[in-house]
CSV table of C-alpha atoms in Angstrom, one decimal:
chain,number,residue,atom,x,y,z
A,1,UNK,CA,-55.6,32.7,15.7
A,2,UNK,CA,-59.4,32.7,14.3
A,3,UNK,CA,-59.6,33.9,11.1
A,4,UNK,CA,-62.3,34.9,8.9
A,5,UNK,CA,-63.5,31.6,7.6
A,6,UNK,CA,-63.4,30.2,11.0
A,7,UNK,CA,-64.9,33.2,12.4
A,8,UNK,CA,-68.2,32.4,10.1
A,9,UNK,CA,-67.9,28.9,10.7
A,10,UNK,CA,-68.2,29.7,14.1
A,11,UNK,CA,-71.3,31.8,14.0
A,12,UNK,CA,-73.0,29.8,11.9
A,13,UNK,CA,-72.6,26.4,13.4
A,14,UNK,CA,-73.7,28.2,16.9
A,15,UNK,CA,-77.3,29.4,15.5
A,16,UNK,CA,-77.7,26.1,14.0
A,17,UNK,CA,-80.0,24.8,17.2
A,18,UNK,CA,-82.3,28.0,17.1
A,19,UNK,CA,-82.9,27.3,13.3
A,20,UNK,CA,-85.5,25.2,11.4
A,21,UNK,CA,-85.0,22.2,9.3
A,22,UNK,CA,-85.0,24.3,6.1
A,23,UNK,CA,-82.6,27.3,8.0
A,24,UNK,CA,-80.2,24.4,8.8
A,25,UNK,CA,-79.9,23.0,4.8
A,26,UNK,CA,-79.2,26.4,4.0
A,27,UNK,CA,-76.9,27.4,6.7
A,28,UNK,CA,-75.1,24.0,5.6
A,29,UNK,CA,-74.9,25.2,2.1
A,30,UNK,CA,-74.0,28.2,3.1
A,31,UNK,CA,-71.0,26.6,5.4
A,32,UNK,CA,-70.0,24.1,2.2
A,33,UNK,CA,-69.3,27.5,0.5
A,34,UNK,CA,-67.4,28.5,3.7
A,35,UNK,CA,-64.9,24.8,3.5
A,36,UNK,CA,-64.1,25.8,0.0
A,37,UNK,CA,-61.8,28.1,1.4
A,38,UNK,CA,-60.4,26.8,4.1
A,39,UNK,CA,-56.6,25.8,4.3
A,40,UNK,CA,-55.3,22.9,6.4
A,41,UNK,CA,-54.5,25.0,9.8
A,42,UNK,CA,-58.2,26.4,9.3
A,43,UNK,CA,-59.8,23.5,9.0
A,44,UNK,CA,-58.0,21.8,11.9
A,45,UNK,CA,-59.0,24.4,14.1
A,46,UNK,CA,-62.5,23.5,13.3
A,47,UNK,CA,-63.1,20.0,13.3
A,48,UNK,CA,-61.6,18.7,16.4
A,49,UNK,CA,-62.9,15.8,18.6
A,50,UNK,CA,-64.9,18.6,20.3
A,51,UNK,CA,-66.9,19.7,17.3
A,52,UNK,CA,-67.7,16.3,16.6
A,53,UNK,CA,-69.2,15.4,20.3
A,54,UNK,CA,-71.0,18.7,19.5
A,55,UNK,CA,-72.6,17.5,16.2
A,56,UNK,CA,-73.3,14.0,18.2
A,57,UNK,CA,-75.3,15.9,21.0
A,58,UNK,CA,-77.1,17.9,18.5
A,59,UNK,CA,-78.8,14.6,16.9
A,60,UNK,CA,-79.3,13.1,19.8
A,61,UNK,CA,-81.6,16.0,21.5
A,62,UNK,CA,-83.1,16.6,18.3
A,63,UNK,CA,-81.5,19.5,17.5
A,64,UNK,CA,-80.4,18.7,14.2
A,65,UNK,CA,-81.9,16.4,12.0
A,66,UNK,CA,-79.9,13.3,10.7
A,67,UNK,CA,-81.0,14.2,7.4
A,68,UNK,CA,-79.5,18.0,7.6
A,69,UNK,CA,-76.4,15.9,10.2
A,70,UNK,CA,-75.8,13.8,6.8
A,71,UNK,CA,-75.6,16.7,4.8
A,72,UNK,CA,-73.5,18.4,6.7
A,73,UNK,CA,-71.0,15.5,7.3
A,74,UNK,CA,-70.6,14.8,3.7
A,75,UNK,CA,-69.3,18.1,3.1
A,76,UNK,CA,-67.1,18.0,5.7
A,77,UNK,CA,-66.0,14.8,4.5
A,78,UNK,CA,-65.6,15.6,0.6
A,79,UNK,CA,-63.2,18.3,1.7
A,80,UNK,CA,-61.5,15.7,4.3
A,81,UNK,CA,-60.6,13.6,1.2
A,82,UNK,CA,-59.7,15.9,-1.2
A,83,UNK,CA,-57.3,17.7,0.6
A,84,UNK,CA,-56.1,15.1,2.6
A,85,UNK,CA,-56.4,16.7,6.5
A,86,UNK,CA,-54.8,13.7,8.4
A,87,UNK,CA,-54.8,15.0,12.2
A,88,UNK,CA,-58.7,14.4,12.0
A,89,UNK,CA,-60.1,13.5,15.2
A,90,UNK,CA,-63.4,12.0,14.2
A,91,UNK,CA,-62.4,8.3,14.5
A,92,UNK,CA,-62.2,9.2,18.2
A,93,UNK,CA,-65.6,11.1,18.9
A,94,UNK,CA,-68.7,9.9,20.0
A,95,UNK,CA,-70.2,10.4,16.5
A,96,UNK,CA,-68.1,8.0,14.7
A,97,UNK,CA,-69.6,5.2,17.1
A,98,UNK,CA,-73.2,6.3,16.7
A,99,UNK,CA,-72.9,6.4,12.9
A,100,UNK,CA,-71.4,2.7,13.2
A,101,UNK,CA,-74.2,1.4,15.4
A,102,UNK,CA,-77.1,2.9,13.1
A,103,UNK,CA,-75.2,1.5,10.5
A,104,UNK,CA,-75.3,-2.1,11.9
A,105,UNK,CA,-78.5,-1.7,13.2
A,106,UNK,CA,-80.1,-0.8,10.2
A,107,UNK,CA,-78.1,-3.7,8.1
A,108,UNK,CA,-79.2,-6.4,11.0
A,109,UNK,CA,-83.4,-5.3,9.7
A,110,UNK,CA,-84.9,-8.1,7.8
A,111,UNK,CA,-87.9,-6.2,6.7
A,112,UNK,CA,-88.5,-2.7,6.3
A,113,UNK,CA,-84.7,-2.1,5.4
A,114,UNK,CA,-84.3,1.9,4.1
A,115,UNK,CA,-81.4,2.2,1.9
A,116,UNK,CA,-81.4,5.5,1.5
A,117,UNK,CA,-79.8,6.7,5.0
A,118,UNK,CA,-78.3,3.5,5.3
A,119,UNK,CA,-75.9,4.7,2.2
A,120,UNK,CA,-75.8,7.9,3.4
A,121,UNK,CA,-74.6,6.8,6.5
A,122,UNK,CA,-72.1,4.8,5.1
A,123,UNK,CA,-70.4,7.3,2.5
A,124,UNK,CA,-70.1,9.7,5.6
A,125,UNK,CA,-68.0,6.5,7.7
A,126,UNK,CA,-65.6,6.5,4.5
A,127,UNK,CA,-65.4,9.9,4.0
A,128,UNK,CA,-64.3,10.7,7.7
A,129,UNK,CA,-62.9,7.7,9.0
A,130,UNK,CA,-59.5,7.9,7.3
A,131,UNK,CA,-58.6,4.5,8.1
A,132,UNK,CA,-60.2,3.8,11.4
A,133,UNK,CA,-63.3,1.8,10.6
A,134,UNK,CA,-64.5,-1.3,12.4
A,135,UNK,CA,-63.7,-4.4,10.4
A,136,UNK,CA,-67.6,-5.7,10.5
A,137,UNK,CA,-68.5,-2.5,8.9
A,138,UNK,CA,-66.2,-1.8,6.4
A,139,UNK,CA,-67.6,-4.6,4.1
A,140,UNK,CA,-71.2,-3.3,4.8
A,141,UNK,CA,-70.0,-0.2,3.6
A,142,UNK,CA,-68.3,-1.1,0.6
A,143,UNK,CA,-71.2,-3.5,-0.4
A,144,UNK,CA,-74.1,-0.5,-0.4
A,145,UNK,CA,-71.7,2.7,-1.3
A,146,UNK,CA,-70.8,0.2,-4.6
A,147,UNK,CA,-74.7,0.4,-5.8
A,148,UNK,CA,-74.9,3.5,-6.1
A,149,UNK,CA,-71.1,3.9,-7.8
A,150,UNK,CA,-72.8,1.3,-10.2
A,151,UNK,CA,-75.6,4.0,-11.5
A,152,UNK,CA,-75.5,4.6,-15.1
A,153,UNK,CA,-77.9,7.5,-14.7
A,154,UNK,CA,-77.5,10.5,-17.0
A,155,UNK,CA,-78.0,14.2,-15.2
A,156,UNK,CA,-75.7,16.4,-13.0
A,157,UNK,CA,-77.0,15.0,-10.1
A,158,UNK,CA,-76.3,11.7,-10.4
A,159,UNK,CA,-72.9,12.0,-11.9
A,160,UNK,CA,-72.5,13.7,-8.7
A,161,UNK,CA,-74.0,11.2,-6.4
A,162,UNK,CA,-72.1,8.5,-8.2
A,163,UNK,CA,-68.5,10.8,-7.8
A,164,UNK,CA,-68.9,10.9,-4.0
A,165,UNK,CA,-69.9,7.1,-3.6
A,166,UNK,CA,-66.8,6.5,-5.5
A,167,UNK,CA,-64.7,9.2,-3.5
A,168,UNK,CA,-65.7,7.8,-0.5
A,169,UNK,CA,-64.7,4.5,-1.7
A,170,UNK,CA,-61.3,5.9,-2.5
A,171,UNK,CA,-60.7,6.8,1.2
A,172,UNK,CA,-60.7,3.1,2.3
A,173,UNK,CA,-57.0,2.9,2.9
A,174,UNK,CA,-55.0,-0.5,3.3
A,175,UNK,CA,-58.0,-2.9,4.4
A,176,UNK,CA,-58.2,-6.1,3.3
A,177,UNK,CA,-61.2,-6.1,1.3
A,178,UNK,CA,-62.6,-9.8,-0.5
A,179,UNK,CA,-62.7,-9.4,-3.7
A,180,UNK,CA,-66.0,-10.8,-4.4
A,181,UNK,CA,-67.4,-7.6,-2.8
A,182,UNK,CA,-66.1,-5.3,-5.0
A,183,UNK,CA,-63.9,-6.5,-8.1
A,184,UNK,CA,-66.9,-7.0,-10.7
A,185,UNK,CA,-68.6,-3.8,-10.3
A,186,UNK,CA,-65.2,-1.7,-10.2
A,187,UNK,CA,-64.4,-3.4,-13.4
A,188,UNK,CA,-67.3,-2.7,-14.9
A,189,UNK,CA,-67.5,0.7,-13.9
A,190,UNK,CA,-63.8,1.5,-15.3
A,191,UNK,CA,-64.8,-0.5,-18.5
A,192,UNK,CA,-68.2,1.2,-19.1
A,193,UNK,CA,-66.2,4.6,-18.5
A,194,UNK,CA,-63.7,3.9,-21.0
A,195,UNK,CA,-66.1,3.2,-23.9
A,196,UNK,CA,-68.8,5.4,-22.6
A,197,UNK,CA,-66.8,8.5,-20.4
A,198,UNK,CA,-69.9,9.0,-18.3
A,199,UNK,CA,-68.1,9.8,-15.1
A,200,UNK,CA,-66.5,12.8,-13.7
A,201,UNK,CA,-62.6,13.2,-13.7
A,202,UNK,CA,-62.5,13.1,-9.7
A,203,UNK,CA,-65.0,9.9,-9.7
A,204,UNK,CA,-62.6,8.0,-12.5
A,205,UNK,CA,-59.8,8.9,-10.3
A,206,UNK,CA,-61.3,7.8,-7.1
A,207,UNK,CA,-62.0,4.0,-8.8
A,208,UNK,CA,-58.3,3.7,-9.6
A,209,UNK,CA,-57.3,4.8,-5.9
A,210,UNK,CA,-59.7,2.1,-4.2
A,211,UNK,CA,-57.9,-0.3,-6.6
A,212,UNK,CA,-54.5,0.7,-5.6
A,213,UNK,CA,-55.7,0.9,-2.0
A,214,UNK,CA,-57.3,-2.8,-2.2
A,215,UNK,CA,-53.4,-3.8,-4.3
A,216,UNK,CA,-51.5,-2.6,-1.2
A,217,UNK,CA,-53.1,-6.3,-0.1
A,218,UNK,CA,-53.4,-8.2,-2.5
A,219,UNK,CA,-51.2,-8.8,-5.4
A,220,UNK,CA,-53.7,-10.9,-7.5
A,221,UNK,CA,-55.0,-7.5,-9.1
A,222,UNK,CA,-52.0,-6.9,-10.7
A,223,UNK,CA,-53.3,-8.1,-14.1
A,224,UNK,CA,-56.5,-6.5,-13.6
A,225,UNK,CA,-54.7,-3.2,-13.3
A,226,UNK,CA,-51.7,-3.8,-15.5
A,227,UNK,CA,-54.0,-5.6,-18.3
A,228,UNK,CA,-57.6,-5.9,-18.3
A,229,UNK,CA,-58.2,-2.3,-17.4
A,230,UNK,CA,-54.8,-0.7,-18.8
A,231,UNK,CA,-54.0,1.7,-16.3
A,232,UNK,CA,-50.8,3.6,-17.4
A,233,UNK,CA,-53.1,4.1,-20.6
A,234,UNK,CA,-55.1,6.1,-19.0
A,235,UNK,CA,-53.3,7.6,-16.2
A,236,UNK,CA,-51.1,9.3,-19.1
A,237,UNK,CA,-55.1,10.2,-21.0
A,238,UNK,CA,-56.0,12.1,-18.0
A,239,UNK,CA,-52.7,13.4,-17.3
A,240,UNK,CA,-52.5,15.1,-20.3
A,241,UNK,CA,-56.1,16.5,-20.3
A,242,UNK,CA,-55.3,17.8,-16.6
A,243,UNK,CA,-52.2,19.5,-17.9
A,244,UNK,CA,-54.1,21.6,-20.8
A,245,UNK,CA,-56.8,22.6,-18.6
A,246,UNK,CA,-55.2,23.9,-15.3
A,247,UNK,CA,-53.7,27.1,-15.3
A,248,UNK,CA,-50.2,27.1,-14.7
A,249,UNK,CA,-50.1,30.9,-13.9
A,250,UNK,CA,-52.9,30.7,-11.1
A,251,UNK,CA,-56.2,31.2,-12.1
A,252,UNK,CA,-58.1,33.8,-10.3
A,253,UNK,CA,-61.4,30.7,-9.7
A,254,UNK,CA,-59.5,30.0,-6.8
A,255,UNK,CA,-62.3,26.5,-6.2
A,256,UNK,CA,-61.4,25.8,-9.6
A,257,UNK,CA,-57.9,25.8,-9.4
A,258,UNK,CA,-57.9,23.6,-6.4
A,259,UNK,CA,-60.3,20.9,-7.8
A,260,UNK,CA,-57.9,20.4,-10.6
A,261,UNK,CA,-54.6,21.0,-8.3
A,262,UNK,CA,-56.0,18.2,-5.9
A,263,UNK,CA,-56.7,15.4,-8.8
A,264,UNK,CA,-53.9,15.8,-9.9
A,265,UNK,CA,-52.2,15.6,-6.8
A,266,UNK,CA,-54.0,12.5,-6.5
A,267,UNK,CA,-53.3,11.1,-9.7
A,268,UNK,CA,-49.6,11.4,-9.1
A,269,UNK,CA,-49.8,10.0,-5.7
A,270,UNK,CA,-51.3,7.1,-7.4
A,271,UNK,CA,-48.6,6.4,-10.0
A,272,UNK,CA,-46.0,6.8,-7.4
A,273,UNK,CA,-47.9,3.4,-5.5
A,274,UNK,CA,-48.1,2.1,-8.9
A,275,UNK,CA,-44.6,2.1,-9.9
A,276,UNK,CA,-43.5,1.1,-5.9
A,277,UNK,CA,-45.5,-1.7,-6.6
A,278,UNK,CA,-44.8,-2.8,-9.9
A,279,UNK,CA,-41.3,-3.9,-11.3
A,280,UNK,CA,-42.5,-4.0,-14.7
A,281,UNK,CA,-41.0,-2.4,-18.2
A,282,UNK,CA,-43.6,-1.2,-20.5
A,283,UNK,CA,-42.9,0.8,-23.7
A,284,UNK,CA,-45.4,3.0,-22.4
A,285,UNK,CA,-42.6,4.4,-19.8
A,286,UNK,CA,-41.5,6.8,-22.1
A,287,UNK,CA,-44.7,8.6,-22.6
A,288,UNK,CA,-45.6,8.8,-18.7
A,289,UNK,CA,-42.3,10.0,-17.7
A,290,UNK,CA,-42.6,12.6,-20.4
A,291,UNK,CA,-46.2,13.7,-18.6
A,292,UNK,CA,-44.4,14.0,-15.4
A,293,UNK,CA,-42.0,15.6,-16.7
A,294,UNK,CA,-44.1,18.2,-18.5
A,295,UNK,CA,-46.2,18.4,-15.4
A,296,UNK,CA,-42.7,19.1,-13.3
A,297,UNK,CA,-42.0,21.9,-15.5
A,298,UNK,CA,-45.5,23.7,-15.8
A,299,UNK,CA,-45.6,23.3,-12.4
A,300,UNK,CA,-42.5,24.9,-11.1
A,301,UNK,CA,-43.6,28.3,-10.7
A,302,UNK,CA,-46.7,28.3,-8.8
A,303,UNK,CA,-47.5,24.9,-7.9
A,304,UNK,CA,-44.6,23.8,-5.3
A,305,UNK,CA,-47.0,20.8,-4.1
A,306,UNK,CA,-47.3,19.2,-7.3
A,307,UNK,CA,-43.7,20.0,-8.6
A,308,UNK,CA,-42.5,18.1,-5.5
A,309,UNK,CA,-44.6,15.4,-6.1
A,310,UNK,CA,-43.3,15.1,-9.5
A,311,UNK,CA,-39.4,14.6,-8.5
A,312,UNK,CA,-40.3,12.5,-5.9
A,313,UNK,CA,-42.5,10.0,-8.5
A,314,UNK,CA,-38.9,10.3,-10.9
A,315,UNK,CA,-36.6,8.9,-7.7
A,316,UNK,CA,-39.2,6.1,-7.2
A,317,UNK,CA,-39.2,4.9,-11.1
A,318,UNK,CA,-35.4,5.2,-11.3
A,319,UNK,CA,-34.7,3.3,-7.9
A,320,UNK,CA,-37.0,1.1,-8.3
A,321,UNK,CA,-35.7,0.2,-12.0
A,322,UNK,CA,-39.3,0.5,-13.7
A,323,UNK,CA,-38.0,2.2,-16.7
A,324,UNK,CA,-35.0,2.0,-18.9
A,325,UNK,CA,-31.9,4.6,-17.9
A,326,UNK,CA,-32.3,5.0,-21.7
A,327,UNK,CA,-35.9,6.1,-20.9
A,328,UNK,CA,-35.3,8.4,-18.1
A,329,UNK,CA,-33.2,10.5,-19.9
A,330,UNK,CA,-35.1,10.5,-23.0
A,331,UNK,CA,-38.5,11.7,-20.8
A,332,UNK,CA,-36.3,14.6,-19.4
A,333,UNK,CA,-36.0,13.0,-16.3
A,334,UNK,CA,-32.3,13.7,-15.8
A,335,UNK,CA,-32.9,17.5,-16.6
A,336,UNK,CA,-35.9,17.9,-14.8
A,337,UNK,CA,-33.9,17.0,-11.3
A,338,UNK,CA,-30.7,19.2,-12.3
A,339,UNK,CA,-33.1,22.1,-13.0
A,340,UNK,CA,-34.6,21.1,-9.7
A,341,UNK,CA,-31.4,21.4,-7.3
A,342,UNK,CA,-30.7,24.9,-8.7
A,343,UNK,CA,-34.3,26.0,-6.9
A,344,UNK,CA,-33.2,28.6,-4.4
A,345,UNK,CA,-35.7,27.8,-1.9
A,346,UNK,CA,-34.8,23.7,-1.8
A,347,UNK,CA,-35.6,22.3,1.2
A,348,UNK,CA,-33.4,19.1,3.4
A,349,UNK,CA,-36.7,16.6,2.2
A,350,UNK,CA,-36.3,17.2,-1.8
A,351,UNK,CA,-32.2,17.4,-1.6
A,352,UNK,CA,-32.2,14.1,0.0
A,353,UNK,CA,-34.6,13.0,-3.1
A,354,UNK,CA,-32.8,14.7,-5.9
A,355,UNK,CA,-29.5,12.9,-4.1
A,356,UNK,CA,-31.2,9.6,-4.2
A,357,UNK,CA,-31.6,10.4,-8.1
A,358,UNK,CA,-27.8,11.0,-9.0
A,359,UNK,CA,-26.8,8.4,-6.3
A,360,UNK,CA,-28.8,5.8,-8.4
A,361,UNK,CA,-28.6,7.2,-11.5
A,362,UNK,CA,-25.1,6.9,-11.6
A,363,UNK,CA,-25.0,2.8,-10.5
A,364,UNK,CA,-27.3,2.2,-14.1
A,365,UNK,CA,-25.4,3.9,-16.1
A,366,UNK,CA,-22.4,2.6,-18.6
A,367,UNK,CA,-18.9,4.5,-18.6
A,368,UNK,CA,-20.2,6.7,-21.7
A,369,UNK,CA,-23.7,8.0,-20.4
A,370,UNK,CA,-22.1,8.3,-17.0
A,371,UNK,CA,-19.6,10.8,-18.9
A,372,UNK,CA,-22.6,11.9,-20.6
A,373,UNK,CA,-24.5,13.2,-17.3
A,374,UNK,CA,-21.4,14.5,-15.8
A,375,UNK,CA,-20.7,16.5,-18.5
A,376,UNK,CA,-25.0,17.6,-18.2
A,377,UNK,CA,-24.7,18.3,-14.7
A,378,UNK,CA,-21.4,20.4,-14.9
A,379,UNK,CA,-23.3,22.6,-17.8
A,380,UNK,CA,-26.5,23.0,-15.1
A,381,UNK,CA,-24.7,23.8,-12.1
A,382,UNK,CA,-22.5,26.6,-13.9
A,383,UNK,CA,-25.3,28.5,-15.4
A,384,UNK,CA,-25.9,29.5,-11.3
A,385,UNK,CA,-22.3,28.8,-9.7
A,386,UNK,CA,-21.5,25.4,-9.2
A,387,UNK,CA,-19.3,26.0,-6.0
A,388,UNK,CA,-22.4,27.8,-5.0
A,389,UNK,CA,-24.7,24.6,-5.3
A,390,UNK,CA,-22.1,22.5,-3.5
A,391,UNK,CA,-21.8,24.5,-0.5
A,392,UNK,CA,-25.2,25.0,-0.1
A,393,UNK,CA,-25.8,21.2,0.1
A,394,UNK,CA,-23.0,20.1,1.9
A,395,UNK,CA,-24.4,22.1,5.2
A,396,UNK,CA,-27.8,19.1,4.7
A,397,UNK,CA,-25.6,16.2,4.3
A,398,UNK,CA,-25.2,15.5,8.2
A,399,UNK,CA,-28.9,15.6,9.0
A,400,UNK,CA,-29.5,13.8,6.2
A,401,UNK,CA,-27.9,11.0,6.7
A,402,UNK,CA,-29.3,10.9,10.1
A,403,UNK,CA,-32.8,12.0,9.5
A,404,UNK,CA,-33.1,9.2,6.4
A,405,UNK,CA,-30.6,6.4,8.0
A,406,UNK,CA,-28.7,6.7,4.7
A,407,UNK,CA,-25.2,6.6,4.1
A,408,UNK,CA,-24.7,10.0,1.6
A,409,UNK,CA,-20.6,10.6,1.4
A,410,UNK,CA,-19.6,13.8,2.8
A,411,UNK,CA,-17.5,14.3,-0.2
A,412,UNK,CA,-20.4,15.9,-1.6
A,413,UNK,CA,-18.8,16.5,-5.2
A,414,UNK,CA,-19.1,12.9,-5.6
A,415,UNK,CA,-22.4,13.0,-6.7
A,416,UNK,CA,-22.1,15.7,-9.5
A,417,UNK,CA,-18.4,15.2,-10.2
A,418,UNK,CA,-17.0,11.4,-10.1
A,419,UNK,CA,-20.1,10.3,-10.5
């Protein structure tokens, strides 16, 4: 069903061949304004295979200029990122393979190379490709969008020119990436940052993604992450700052609220590949699963998203024995999941999670904190009706077990009771 914001997308993207070069900049503007708004099922509607042949036609008769066709795509791309729209067709159209060739093309000059386009050209690959670029180009990419990441400018404009090379860097998924292209100017960026904080909170984030996206294949970064840079350092730094400066009751700057919902969205996401990938105990535990926790419980109200992401990132340390027992339940882990199963609105996906927790939990812990958490859980559950809460779950347990290939006991109680 077209709705408002595709309605004027629509309309405006169809006078775009009758307008001028300077109509077109501000019609793009105008349609950046437009992507702000969108939600996922809007913006699917949109930008389908189709509308990117479309766009591919228009540069090639001229209609649209590949400076205004640049413009245009980085929007498009910036919001691709940020909120994450997976079913994106434009690895498939005509225009990802016409961006590739100028790309190589213009790499291949020996004199008379333009740098300009050729980076523009290549932040618009990363930001749209989500995973599906050519294995030739991704280096080329990586190589010229790094340049600009490494501007120490001053000004609004280039912080924000550096914060979408680096965002666009971010959205390089699981290649294989040497690390002689890449792992002394991410360094230094990070390291200049942290004496210096000249880059915006989405551009720090993004550097710490392409890290964990490059880590995914190569496990020789581990000390540069764990050490030389000190991640969880400063993944609990901006967590914290994130947390006093969102809204928690929904702020009425709806752009606003969904920059700072999405980073930390992102931020989360991050730690969750961080503590998958890293069986490592670090006194610093404590502090980040306090964080989560605090975020969990800000975000319970109005931020589903985010408090999701939260008990999910609290299965993963506990399962994958990251942290102490000891430190999980002196973060507030353990209560932050039993406040979570009394949510009236739980869903199979976070039941099967929060079951994961206990079923875990329960194999770490000695005879006295078992007794302990028992006795926790049995105070929870009877504040809202524990034969309530048992019921209730006991109806998932079959397609769990079959939708997750686990092996849950049907004697539900076992979880909350014998446990």
């Amino acid at each position: 069903m077209e709705t408002n914001n595709t309605k004027m997308f629509t309309e405006m993207f169809s006078e775009f061949e009758n307008d001028a070069e300077e109509g077109q900049k501000q019609k793009i503007e105008e349609i950046n304004e437009i992507l702000d708004e969108m939600d996922e099922a809007e913006f699917y509607s949109i930008f389908t295979k189709e509308m990117f042949e479309k766009i591919d036609q228009m540069i090639e008769k001229k209609k649209l200029t590949l400076e205004n066709a640049i413009l245009l795509l980085k929007h498009i791309g910036y919001h691709n990122v940020i909120v994450k729209f997976f079913k994106f067709d434009f690895h498939v159209s005509s225009l990802r393979f016409r961006i590739e060739n100028m790309i190589t093309e213009e790499e291949k000059k020996k004199e008379g190379k333009n740098e300009k386009p050729l980076v523009d050209l290549c932040e618009c690959n990363l930001l749209l490709s989500n995973g599906f670029i050519s294995e030739p180009i991704i280096s080329v990419c990586v190589t010229y969008v790094l340049k600009v990441a490494m501007s120490k400018e001053e000004g609004e404009e280039a912080r924000k020119d550096v914060e979408m090379a680096l965002l666009a860097l971010s959205n390089t998924m699981y290649y294989f990436i040497e690390q002689k292209l890449y792992l002394k100017e991410i360094k230094d960026i990070v390291q200049y940052h942290q004496e210096h904080r000249n880059l915006t909170r989405l551009a720090y984030q993004s550097v710490w993604q392409f890290l964990f996206c490059r880590l995914l294949c190569d496990r020789r970064l581990e000390d540069v992450i764990l050490n030389k840079l000190q991640f969880e350092r400063e993944a609990i730094r901006e967590l914290e700052e994130l947390t006093k400066c969102i809204d928690w009751k929904k702020n009425e700057d709806k752009l606003k609220e969904m920059e700072e919902e999405n980073l930390l969205e992102r931020w989360i996401i991050a730690l969750n590949i961080y503590f998958k990938e890293f069986q490592i105990r670090k006194k610093e535990h404590v502090v980040l699963i306090e964080c989560i926790v605090q975020i969990y419980q800000a975000s319970r109200s109005n931020y589903i998203e985010i408090c999701n992401l939260c008990i999910c990132l609290l299965k993963v340390i506990l399962i994958r024995k990251n942290a102490e027992i000891e430190d999980l339940l002196k973060g507030g882990a353990v209560e932050a999941v039993l406040e979570e199963i009394q949510r009236p609105t739980l869903d199979d996906e976070m039941v099967y999670h929060i079951l994961m927790f206990f079923v875990n939990a329960s194999r770490r812990l000695k005879e006295e904190e078992r007794k302990e958490m028992k006795r926790k859980v049995f105070e929870k559950l009877e504040e809202e009706g524990y034969e309530d809460t048992i019921a209730s779950l006991f109806e998932t347990f079959d397609f769990l077990n079959r939708k997750y290939y686990d092996e849950l006991s049907l004697d539900i109680s076992n979880y909350f009771v014998n446990i």
